[in-house]
Amino acid sequence: MQPLIDNARTFGQRPEEFAELAAGQSPQVLFITCSDSRVVPALITGARPGELFELRTAGNIVPPHAPDRPTSEAATIEYAVEVLGVRDIVVCGHSHCGAVGALVRGDDLTAVPAVRDWLAHATPRPAGTAEDPEVAEGVQSHVLTQLLRLRSYPCVERKLAAGGLDLHAWYYEVHTGAVRTHRPQTDTFEAL
């Protein structure tokens, strides 16, 4: 913890670098990814403060749209699309994902009921094999399911229909740093 505290102390000593941020934000991208500490959107993309609007959830899950049960995730998506006017949404899964791995393997999660209940939103169960420590196939199919889920949000559906929004499926390899994107034409994840 001490190195983090030390950096936080010196971080605020360069106010001129951040003064413009006080005027507001205008990110062009909503970046939805896992809460995993090995996934750092700004590091992966090279984004500076104010360039990415982030939504981080266990397993980069986009819950089903339910107007009668608002969620933090739904509020973040709606705000990004309707208020900030993002032009792109990236759903980025990653290798070695514990959440997707648990789903692929069918792990018993009774000891962590909140995690179990949250992961229930990931249906259908991601494809893949329990023997794959990277859970690449499972994560990639899971990311595509989350993109489909996004399309069910009214604000996303409207912006897509108007041509004002693009959706992207990414897969990040934590062990190499490589990023792959889904190519609908071939239904494969290929290097960016």
Coordinates of C-alpha atoms in Angstrom, one line a residue:
M1 CA 0.0 0.0 0.0
Q2 CA 2.8 2.4 0.8
P3 CA 4.0 2.8 -2.9
L4 CA 0.4 3.7 -3.8
I5 CA 0.3 6.3 -1.1
D6 CA 3.6 7.7 -2.1
N7 CA 2.5 8.1 -5.7
A8 CA -0.8 9.7 -4.7
R9 CA 1.1 12.3 -2.6
T10 CA 3.2 13.4 -5.6
F11 CA 0.5 13.0 -8.2
G12 CA -1.4 16.1 -7.1
Q13 CA 1.8 18.2 -7.3
R14 CA 1.3 18.8 -11.1
P15 CA -2.1 20.6 -11.1
E16 CA -1.4 22.3 -14.4
E17 CA -1.6 18.9 -16.1
F18 CA -5.2 18.4 -14.9
A19 CA -6.7 21.9 -14.8
E20 CA -8.6 21.4 -18.1
L21 CA -10.4 18.3 -16.6
A22 CA -12.3 20.6 -14.2
A23 CA -14.3 21.9 -17.1
G24 CA -15.9 18.5 -17.7
Q25 CA -15.5 15.3 -19.5
S26 CA -16.1 14.3 -23.1
P27 CA -14.9 10.7 -23.6
Q28 CA -15.6 9.1 -26.9
V29 CA -15.5 5.5 -25.6
L30 CA -17.3 3.5 -23.0
F31 CA -14.9 0.8 -22.0
I32 CA -16.6 -2.2 -20.3
T33 CA -14.2 -4.7 -18.7
C34 CA -13.5 -6.9 -15.8
S35 CA -12.7 -5.7 -12.3
D36 CA -9.5 -7.9 -12.5
S37 CA -6.5 -5.8 -11.3
R38 CA -4.4 -7.1 -14.3
V39 CA -6.7 -5.3 -16.7
V40 CA -5.9 -1.6 -16.9
P41 CA -7.8 0.1 -19.7
A42 CA -5.8 3.3 -19.8
L43 CA -2.6 1.3 -20.0
I44 CA -3.9 -1.0 -22.7
T45 CA -5.3 1.9 -24.8
G46 CA -2.8 4.6 -23.9
A47 CA -5.8 6.8 -22.9
R48 CA -5.2 10.0 -20.9
P49 CA -7.6 11.2 -18.2
G50 CA -10.9 12.1 -19.7
E51 CA -10.6 9.9 -22.8
L52 CA -12.3 6.7 -21.5
F53 CA -15.5 6.3 -19.5
E54 CA -15.1 3.0 -17.7
L55 CA -17.5 0.4 -16.4
R56 CA -15.8 -2.4 -14.5
T57 CA -17.7 -5.4 -13.3
A58 CA -16.8 -8.9 -12.2
G59 CA -16.4 -10.8 -15.4
N60 CA -17.3 -7.7 -17.5
I61 CA -20.9 -8.7 -17.2
V62 CA -23.6 -6.5 -18.7
P63 CA -26.8 -7.4 -16.8
P64 CA -30.0 -7.8 -18.7
H65 CA -31.9 -4.5 -19.2
A66 CA -34.6 -4.4 -16.6
P67 CA -36.4 -1.0 -16.5
D68 CA -38.2 -2.0 -13.2
R69 CA -34.8 -2.8 -11.5
P70 CA -32.2 -0.2 -12.2
T71 CA -28.6 -1.2 -11.8
S72 CA -25.4 0.7 -11.5
E73 CA -24.3 -0.9 -14.8
A74 CA -27.5 0.3 -16.6
A75 CA -27.1 3.8 -15.2
T76 CA -23.5 3.9 -16.4
I77 CA -24.3 2.7 -19.9
E78 CA -27.3 5.1 -20.2
Y79 CA -25.2 8.1 -18.9
A80 CA -22.3 7.3 -21.3
V81 CA -24.7 7.0 -24.4
E82 CA -27.3 9.7 -23.6
V83 CA -25.4 12.3 -21.7
L84 CA -21.7 12.0 -22.7
G85 CA -22.6 10.9 -26.3
V86 CA -19.9 8.2 -26.6
R87 CA -19.4 7.1 -30.2
D88 CA -18.0 3.6 -29.3
I89 CA -18.5 0.9 -26.7
V90 CA -15.8 -1.7 -26.2
V91 CA -16.5 -4.8 -24.2
C92 CA -13.1 -6.2 -23.3
G93 CA -12.7 -9.7 -21.8
H94 CA -9.3 -11.1 -20.8
S95 CA -7.4 -14.3 -20.5
H96 CA -7.2 -16.1 -17.2
C97 CA -10.5 -14.6 -16.1
G98 CA -11.6 -16.1 -12.8
A99 CA -15.3 -15.3 -13.3
V100 CA -15.5 -16.9 -16.7
G101 CA -13.3 -19.7 -15.6
A102 CA -15.6 -20.5 -12.7
L103 CA -18.6 -20.5 -15.2
V104 CA -16.8 -22.7 -17.7
R105 CA -15.7 -25.2 -15.0
G106 CA -19.0 -25.1 -13.2
D107 CA -17.3 -24.2 -9.9
D108 CA -19.3 -24.4 -6.7
L109 CA -19.7 -20.8 -5.5
T110 CA -21.9 -21.4 -2.5
A111 CA -19.2 -19.8 -0.2
V112 CA -19.5 -16.6 -2.2
P113 CA -23.2 -16.1 -2.7
A114 CA -23.0 -12.5 -4.1
V115 CA -20.5 -13.7 -6.7
R116 CA -22.6 -16.7 -7.6
D117 CA -25.7 -14.6 -8.0
W118 CA -23.9 -11.9 -10.0
L119 CA -22.4 -14.6 -12.3
A120 CA -25.9 -15.9 -12.9
H121 CA -26.3 -12.9 -15.2
A122 CA -23.7 -14.4 -17.5
T123 CA -26.1 -16.9 -19.0
P124 CA -25.8 -18.7 -21.3
R125 CA -22.9 -20.5 -19.8
P126 CA -19.8 -19.5 -21.9
A127 CA -18.3 -22.2 -24.2
G128 CA -14.8 -23.6 -23.5
T129 CA -13.0 -26.4 -21.8
A130 CA -12.1 -26.6 -18.1
E131 CA -8.6 -27.7 -19.1
D132 CA -7.7 -24.3 -20.7
P133 CA -6.2 -22.0 -18.0
E134 CA -6.5 -19.0 -20.3
V135 CA -10.3 -19.8 -20.9
A136 CA -9.8 -18.0 -24.2
E137 CA -12.8 -19.6 -26.0
G138 CA -15.0 -19.1 -22.9
V139 CA -14.0 -15.4 -22.5
Q140 CA -14.5 -14.7 -26.2
S141 CA -17.9 -16.2 -26.4
H142 CA -18.8 -14.4 -23.2
V143 CA -17.8 -11.1 -24.6
L144 CA -20.0 -11.6 -27.6
T145 CA -22.9 -12.4 -25.4
Q146 CA -22.3 -9.1 -23.5
L147 CA -22.4 -7.2 -26.8
L148 CA -25.8 -8.8 -27.6
R149 CA -27.0 -7.8 -24.2
L150 CA -25.9 -4.2 -24.8
R151 CA -28.1 -4.1 -27.9
S152 CA -31.2 -4.7 -25.7
Y153 CA -30.6 -1.4 -23.8
P154 CA -33.0 1.1 -25.4
C155 CA -30.5 3.9 -25.5
V156 CA -27.9 1.7 -27.2
E157 CA -30.5 0.3 -29.6
R158 CA -31.6 3.8 -30.6
K159 CA -28.0 5.1 -31.2
L160 CA -27.1 2.0 -33.2
A161 CA -30.2 2.4 -35.4
A162 CA -29.3 6.1 -36.0
G163 CA -25.7 5.2 -36.9
G164 CA -24.3 7.1 -33.9
L165 CA -22.7 4.2 -32.1
D166 CA -20.4 1.3 -32.8
L167 CA -19.9 -1.8 -30.6
H168 CA -16.5 -3.6 -30.3
A169 CA -15.6 -6.9 -28.8
W170 CA -12.0 -7.2 -27.5
Y171 CA -10.0 -9.9 -25.9
Y172 CA -6.9 -9.0 -23.9
E173 CA -4.2 -11.6 -23.1
V174 CA -2.8 -10.7 -19.7
H175 CA 0.3 -13.0 -20.3
T176 CA 1.4 -11.3 -23.5
G177 CA -0.3 -7.8 -23.6
A178 CA -1.8 -8.6 -27.0
V179 CA -5.3 -7.3 -27.8
R180 CA -7.6 -9.0 -30.3
T181 CA -10.8 -7.7 -31.8
H182 CA -13.8 -9.7 -33.1
R183 CA -14.2 -9.6 -36.8
P184 CA -17.8 -10.4 -37.6
Q185 CA -17.0 -11.2 -41.2
T186 CA -14.9 -14.3 -40.1
D187 CA -16.4 -14.6 -36.6
T188 CA -12.9 -14.8 -35.2
F189 CA -10.8 -12.7 -32.8
E190 CA -7.8 -11.3 -34.6
A191 CA -5.0 -8.9 -33.8
L192 CA -6.0 -5.2 -33.8

